[in-house]
Each structure stands twice: as C-alpha cells, then as structure tokens.
mmCIF file of N, CA and C in Angstrom:
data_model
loop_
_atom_site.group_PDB
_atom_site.id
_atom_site.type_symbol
_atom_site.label_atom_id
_atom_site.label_comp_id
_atom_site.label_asym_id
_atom_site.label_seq_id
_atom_site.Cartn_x
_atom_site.Cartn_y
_atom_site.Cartn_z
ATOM 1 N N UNK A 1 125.166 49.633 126.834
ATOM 2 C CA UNK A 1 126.007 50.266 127.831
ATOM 3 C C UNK A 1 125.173 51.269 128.630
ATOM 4 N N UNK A 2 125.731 51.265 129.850
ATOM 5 C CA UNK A 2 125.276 52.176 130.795
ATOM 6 C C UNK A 2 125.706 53.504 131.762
ATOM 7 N N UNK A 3 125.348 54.961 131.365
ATOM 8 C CA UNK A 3 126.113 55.790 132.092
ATOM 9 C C UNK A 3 125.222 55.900 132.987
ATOM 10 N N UNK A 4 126.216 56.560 134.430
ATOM 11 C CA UNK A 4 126.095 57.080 135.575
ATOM 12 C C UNK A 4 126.365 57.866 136.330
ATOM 13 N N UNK A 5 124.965 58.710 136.640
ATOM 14 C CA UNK A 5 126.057 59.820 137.298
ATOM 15 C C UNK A 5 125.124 60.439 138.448
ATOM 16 N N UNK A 6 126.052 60.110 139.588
ATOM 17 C CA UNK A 6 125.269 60.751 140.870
ATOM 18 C C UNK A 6 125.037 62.204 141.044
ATOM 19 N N UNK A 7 124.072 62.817 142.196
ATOM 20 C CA UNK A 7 123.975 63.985 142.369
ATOM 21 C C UNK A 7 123.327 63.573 144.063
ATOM 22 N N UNK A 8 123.152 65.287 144.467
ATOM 23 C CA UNK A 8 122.322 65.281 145.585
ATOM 24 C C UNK A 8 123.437 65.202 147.379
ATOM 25 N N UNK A 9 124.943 65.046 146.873
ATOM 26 C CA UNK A 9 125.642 65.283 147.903
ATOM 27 C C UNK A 9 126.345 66.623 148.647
ATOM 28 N N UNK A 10 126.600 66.822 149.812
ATOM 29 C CA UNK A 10 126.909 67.864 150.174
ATOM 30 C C UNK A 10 127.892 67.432 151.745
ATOM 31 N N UNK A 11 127.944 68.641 152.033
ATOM 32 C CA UNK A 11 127.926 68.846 153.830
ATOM 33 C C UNK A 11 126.851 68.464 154.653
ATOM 34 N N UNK A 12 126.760 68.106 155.635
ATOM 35 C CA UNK A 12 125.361 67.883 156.040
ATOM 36 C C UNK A 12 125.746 67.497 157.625
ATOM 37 N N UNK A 13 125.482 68.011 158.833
ATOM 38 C CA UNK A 13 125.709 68.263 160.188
ATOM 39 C C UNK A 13 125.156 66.747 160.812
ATOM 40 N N UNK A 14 126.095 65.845 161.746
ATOM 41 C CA UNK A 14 125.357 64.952 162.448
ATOM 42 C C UNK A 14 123.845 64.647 162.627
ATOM 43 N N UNK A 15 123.417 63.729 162.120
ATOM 44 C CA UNK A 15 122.026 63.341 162.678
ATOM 45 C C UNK A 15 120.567 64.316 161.162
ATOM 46 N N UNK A 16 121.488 64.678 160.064
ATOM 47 C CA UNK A 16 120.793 65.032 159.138
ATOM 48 C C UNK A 16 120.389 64.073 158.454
ATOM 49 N N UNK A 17 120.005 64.531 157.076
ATOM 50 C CA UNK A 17 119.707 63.604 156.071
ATOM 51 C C UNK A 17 120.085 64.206 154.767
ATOM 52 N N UNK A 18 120.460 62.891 154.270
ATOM 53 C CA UNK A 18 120.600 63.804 152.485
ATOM 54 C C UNK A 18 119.619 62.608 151.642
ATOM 55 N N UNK A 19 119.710 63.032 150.090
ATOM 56 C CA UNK A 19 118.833 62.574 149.456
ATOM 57 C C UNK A 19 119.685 62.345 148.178
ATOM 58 N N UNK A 20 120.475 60.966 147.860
ATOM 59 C CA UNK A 20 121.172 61.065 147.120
ATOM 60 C C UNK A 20 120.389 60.659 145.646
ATOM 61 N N UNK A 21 121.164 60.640 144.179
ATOM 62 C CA UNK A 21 120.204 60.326 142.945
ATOM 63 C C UNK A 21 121.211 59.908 142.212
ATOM 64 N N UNK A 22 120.960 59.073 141.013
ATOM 65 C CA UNK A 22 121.826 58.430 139.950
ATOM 66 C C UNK A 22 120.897 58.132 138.844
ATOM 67 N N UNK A 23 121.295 59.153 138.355
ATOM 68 C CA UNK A 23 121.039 58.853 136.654
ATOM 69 C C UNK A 23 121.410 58.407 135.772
ATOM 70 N N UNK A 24 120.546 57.488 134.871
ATOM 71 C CA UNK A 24 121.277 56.464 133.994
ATOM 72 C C UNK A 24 120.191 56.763 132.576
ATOM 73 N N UNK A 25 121.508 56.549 131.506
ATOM 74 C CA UNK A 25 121.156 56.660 130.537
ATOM 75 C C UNK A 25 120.798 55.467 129.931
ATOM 76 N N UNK A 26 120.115 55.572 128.540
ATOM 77 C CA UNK A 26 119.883 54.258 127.903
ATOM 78 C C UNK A 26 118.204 53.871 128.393
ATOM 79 N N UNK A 27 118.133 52.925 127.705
ATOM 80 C CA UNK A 27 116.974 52.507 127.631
ATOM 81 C C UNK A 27 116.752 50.683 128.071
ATOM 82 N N UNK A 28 117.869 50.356 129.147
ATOM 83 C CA UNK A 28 118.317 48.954 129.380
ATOM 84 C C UNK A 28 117.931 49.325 131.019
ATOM 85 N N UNK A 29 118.095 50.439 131.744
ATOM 86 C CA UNK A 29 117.969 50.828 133.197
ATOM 87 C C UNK A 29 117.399 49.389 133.916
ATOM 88 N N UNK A 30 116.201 49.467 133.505
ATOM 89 C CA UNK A 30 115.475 48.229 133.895
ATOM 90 C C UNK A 30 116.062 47.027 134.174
ATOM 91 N N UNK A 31 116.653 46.429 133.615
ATOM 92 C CA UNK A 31 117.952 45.062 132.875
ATOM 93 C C UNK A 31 118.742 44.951 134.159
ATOM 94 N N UNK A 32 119.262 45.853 134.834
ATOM 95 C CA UNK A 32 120.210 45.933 135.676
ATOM 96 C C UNK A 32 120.256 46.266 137.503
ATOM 97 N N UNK A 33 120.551 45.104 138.025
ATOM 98 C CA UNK A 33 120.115 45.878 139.788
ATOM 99 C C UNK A 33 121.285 47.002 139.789
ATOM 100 N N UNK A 34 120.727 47.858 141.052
ATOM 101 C CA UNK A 34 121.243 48.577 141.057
ATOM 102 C C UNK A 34 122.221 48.451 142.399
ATOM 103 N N UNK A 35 123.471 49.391 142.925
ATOM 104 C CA UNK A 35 124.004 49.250 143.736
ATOM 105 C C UNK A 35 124.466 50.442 144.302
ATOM 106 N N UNK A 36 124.472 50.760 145.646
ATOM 107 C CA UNK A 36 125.550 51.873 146.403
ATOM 108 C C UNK A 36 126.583 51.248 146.681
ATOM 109 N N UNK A 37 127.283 52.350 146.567
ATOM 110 C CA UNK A 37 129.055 51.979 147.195
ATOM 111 C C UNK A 37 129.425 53.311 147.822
ATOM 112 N N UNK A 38 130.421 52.815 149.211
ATOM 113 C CA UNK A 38 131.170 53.966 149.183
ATOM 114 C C UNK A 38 132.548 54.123 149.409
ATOM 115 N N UNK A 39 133.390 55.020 149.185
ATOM 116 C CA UNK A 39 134.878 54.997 149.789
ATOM 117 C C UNK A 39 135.037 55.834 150.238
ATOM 118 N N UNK A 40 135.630 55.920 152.330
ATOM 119 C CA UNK A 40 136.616 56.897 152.467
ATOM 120 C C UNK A 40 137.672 56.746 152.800
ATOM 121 N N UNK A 41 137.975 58.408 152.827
ATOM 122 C CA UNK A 41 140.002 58.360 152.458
ATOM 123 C C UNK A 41 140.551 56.946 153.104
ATOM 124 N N UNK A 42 141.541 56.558 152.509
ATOM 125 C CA UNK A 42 142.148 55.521 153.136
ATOM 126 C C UNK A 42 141.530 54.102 153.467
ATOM 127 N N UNK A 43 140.506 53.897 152.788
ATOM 128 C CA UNK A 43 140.081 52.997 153.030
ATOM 129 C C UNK A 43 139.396 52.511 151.869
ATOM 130 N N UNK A 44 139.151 50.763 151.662
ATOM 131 C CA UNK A 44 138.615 50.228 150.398
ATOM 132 C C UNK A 44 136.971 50.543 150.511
ATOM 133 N N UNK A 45 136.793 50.094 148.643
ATOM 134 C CA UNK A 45 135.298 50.827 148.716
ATOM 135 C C UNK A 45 134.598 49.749 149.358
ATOM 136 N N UNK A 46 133.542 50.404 149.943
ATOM 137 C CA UNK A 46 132.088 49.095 150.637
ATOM 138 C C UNK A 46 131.474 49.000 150.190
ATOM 139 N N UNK A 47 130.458 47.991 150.454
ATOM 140 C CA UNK A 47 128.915 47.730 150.253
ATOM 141 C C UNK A 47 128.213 48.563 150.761
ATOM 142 N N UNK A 48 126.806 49.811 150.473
ATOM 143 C CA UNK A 48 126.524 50.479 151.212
ATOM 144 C C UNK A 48 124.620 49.419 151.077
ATOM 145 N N UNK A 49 124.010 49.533 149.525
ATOM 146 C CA UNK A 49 122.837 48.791 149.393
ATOM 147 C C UNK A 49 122.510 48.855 147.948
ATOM 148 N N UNK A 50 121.497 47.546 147.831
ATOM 149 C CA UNK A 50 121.444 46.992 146.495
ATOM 150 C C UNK A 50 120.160 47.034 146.374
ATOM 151 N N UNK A 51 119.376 47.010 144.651
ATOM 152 C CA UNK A 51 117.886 46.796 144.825
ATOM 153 C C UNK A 51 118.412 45.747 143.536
ATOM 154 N N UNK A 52 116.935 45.205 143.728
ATOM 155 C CA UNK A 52 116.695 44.028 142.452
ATOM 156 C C UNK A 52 116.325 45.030 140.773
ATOM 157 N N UNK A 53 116.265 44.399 139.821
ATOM 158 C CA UNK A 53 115.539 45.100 138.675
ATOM 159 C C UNK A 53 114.446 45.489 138.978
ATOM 160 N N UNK A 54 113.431 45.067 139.410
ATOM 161 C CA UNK A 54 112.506 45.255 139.418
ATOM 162 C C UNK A 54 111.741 46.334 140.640
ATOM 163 N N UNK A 55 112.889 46.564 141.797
ATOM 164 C CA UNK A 55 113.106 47.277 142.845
ATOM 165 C C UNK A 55 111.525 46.405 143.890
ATOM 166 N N UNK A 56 111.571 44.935 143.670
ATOM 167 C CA UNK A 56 110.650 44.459 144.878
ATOM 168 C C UNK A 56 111.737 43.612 146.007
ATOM 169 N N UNK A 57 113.172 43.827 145.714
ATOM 170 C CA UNK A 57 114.239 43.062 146.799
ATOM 171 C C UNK A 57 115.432 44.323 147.159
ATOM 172 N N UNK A 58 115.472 44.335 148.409
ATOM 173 C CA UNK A 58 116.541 45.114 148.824
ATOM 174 C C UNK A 58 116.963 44.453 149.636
ATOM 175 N N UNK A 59 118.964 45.034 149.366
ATOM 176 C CA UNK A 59 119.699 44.676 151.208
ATOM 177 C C UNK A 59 120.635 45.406 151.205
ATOM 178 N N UNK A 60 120.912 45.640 152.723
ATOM 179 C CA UNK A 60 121.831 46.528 153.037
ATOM 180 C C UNK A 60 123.160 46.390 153.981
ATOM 181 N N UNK A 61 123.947 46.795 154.073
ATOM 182 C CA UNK A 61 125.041 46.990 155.067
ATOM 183 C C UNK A 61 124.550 46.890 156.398
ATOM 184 N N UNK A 62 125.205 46.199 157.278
ATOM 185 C CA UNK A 62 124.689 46.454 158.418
ATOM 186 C C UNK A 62 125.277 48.114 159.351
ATOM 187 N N UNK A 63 126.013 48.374 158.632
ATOM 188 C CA UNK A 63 126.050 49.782 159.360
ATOM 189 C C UNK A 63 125.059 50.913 159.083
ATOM 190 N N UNK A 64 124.578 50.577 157.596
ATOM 191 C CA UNK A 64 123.703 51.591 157.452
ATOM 192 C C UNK A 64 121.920 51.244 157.898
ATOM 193 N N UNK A 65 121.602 50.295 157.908
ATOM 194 C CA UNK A 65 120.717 49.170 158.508
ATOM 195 C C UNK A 65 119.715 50.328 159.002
ATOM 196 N N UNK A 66 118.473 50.295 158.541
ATOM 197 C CA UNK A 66 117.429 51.421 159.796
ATOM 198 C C UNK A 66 117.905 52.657 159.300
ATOM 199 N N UNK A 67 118.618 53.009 158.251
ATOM 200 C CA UNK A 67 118.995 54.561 158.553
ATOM 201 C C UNK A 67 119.457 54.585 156.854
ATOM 202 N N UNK A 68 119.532 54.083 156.212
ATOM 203 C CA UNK A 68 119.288 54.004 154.860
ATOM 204 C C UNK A 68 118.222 53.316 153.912
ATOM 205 N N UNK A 69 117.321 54.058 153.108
ATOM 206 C CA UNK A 69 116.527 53.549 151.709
ATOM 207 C C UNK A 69 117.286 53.886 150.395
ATOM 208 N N UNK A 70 117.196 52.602 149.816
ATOM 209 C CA UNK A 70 117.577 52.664 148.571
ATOM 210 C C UNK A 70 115.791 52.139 147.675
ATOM 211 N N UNK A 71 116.272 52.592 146.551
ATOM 212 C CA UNK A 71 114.481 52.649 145.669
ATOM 213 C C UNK A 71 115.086 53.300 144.513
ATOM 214 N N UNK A 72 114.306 52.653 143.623
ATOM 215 C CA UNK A 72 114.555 52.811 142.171
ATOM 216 C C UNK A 72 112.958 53.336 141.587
ATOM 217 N N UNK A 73 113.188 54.042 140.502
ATOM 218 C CA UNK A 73 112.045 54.732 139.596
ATOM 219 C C UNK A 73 112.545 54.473 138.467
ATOM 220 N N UNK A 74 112.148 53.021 137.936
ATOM 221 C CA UNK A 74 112.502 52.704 136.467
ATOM 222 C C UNK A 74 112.191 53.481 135.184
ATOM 223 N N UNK A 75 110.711 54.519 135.527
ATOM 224 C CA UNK A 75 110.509 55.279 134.525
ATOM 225 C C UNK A 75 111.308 56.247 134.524
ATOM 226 N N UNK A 76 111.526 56.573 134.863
ATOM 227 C CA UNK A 76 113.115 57.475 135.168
ATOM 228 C C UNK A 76 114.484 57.570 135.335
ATOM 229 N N UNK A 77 114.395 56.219 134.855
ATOM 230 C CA UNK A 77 115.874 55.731 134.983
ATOM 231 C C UNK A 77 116.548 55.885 135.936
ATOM 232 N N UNK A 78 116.467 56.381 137.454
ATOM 233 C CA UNK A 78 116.630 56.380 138.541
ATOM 234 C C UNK A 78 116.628 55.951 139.734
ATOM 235 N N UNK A 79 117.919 55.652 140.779
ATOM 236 C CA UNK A 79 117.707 55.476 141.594
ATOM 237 C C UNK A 79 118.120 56.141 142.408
ATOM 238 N N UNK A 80 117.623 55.946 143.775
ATOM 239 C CA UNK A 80 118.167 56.545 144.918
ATOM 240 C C UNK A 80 118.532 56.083 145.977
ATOM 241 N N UNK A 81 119.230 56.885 147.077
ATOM 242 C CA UNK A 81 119.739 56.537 148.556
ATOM 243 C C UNK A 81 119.101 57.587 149.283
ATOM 244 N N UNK A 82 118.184 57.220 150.379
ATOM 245 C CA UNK A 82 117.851 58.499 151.299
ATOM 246 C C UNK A 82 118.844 58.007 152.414
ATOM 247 N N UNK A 83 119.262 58.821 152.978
ATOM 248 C CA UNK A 83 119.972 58.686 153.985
ATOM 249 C C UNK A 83 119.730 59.318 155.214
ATOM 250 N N UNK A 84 119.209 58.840 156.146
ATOM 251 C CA UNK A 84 118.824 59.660 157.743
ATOM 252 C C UNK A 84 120.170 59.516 158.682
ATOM 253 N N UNK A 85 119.782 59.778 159.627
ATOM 254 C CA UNK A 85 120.778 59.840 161.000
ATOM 255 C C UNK A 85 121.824 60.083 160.605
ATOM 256 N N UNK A 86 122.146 60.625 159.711
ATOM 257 C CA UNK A 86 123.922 60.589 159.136
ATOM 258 C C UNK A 86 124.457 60.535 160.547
ATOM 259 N N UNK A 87 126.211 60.110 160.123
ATOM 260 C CA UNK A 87 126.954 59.863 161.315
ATOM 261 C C UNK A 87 128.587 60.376 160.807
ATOM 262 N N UNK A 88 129.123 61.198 161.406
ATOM 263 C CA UNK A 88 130.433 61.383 160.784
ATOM 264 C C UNK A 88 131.393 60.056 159.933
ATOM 265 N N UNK A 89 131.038 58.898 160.717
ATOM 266 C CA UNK A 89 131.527 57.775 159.827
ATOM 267 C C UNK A 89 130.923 57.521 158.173
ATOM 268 N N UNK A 90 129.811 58.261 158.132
ATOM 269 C CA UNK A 90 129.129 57.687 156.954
ATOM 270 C C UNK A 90 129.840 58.614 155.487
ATOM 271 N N UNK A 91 130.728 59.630 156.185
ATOM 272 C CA UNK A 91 131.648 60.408 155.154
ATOM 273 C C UNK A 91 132.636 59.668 154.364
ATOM 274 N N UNK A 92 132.010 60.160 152.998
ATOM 275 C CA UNK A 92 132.871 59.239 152.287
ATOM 276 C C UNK A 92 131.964 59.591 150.652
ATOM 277 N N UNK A 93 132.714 58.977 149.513
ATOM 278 C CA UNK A 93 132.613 59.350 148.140
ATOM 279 C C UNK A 93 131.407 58.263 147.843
ATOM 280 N N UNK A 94 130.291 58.586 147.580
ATOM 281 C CA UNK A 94 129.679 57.311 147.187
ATOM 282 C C UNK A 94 129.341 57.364 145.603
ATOM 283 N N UNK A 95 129.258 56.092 145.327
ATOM 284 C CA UNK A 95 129.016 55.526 143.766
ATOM 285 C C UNK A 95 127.625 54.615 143.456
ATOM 286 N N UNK A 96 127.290 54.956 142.354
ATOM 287 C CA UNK A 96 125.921 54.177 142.085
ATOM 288 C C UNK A 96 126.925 53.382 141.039
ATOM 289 N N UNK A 97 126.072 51.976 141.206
ATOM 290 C CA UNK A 97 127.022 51.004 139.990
ATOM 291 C C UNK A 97 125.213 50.223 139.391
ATOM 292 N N UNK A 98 125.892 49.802 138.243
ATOM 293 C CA UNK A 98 124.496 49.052 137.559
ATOM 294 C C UNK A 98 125.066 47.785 137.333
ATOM 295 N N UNK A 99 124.470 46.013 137.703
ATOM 296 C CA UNK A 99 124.729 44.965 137.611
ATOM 297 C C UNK A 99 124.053 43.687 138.301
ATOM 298 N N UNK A 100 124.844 43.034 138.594
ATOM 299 C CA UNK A 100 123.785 42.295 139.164
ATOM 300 C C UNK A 100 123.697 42.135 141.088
ATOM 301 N N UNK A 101 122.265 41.745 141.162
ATOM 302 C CA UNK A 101 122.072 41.969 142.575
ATOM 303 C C UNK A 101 123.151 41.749 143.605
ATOM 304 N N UNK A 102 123.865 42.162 143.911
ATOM 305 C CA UNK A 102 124.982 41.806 145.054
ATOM 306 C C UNK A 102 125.521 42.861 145.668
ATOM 307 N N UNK A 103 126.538 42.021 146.928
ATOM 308 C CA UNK A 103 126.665 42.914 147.757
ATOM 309 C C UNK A 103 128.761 43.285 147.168
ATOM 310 N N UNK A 104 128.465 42.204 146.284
ATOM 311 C CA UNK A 104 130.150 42.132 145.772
ATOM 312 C C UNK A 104 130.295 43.249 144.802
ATOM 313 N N UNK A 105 131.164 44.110 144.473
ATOM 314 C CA UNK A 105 131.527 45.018 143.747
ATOM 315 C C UNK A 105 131.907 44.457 142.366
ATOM 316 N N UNK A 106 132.647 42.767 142.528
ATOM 317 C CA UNK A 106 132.599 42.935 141.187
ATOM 318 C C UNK A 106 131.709 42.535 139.897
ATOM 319 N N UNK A 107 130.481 42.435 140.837
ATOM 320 C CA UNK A 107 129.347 41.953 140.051
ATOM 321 C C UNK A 107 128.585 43.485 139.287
ATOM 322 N N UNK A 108 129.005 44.295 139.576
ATOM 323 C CA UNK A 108 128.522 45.781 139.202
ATOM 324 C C UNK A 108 129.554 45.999 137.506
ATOM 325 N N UNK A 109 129.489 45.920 136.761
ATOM 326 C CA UNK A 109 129.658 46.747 135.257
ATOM 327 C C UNK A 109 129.784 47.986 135.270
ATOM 328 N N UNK A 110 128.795 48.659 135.677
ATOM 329 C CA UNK A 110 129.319 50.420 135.265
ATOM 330 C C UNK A 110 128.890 50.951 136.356
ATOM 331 N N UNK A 111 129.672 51.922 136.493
ATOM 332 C CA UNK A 111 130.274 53.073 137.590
ATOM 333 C C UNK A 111 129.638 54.538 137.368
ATOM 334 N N UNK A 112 129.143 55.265 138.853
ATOM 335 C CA UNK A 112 128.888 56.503 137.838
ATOM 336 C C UNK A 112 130.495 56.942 138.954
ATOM 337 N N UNK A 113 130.444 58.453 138.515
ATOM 338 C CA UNK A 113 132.270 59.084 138.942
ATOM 339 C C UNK A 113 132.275 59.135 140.490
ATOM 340 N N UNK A 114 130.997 59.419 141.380
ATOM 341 C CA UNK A 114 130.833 59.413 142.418
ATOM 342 C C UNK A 114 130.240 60.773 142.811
ATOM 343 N N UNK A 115 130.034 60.881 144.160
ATOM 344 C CA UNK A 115 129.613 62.369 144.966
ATOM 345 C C UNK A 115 129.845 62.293 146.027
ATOM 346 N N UNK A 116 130.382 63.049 146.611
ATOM 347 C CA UNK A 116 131.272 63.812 148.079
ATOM 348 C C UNK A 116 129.799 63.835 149.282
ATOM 349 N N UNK A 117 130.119 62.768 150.096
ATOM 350 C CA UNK A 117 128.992 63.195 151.044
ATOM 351 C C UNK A 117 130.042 63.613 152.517
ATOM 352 N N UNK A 118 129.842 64.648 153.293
ATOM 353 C CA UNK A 118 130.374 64.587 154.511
ATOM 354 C C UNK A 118 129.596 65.037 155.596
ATOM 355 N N UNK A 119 129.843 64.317 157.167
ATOM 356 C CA UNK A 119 128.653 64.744 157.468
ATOM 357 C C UNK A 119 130.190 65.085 158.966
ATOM 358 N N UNK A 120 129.528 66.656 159.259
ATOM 359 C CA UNK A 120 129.873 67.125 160.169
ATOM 360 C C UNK A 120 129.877 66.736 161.739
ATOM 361 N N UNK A 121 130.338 66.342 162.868
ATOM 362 C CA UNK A 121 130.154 66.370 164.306
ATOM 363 C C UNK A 121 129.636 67.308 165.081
#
C-alpha cells in the first residue's frame, strides 16, 4: 500500500509559479506511475499529468501543455508538478494519485488528501 500526501500549495498572483510535491511512503514508489489531478468548486476532477515508473514518459492536459512539468525522484519517493504561467482557471484542489500510466482516474489506486492551489487575477 501506498500513502500520499501533497505539499507546496498556496495563493499565488496571475502569471506566477508554484512548485507542487507528493510524498509517498513505502518502499513500492517505484512500482507505480504517478498522476496529477485536479478539482474545482463545482466541477469534476481532471486530468492535469502523468509520468511512467521509471519517469522516462510523460503526458499532459492540453490546458496545462507548455506551462506544466511533472518529474519524479524515485530515491525519494517523490514527485512533482512545477507549475508556470499560472492562470486564474488553474485554481483548484490538486491530488497526486499512484497507478498506472493514464490519463483515466480510475486507473490510479491511492489518493493523497489534496492541496489548495489558487491563483489570483
């Protein structure tokens, strides 16, 4: 089994950047692609971007396209989302999930609780 738990979200003004992180416990990290998700209010969760196990395959949303990296540090059981150009649309709760490579949610197994990103106008 696998826990998760994001960090690294905040407020953050049009056209910033944040640097999101998900930590996973266990000693399986490796075993599992990784995934972003996000939800805001009122709306179902998305695809934001996925890496392979091995972090040599990525893909992404086309909204976030050019303006999001996702990258994993297996010795660390970690992955991440850098996020540039933020855009007030990009506000919303995001989730790291561990499973297999896809852009489908229900191919993801475990959930971390999420983190509050909002980005100001």
């Amino acid at each position: 089994q696998v826990q998760l738990v994001e960090s690294g979200g905040g407020l953050v003004q049009a056209g910033g950047s944040l640097r999101l992180s998900c930590a996973a416990s266990g000693r399986t990290f490796s075993s599992y692609a990784m995934g972003w998700f996000r939800q805001a209010p009122g709306k179902e969760r998305e695809f934001v971007a996925a890496i392979s196990r091995s972090g040599s395959s990525t893909y992404y949303a086309d909204s976030v396209k050019g303006r999001f990296t996702i990258s994993r540090d297996n010795a660390k059981n970690t992955v991440y989302l850098q996020m540039n150009s933020l855009k007030p649309e990009d506000t919303a709760v995001y989730y790291c999930a561990a499973g297999s490579y896809s852009y489908n949610s229900r191919m993801y197994n475990y959930w971390g609780p999420g983190t509050q990103v909002t980005v100001s106008s």
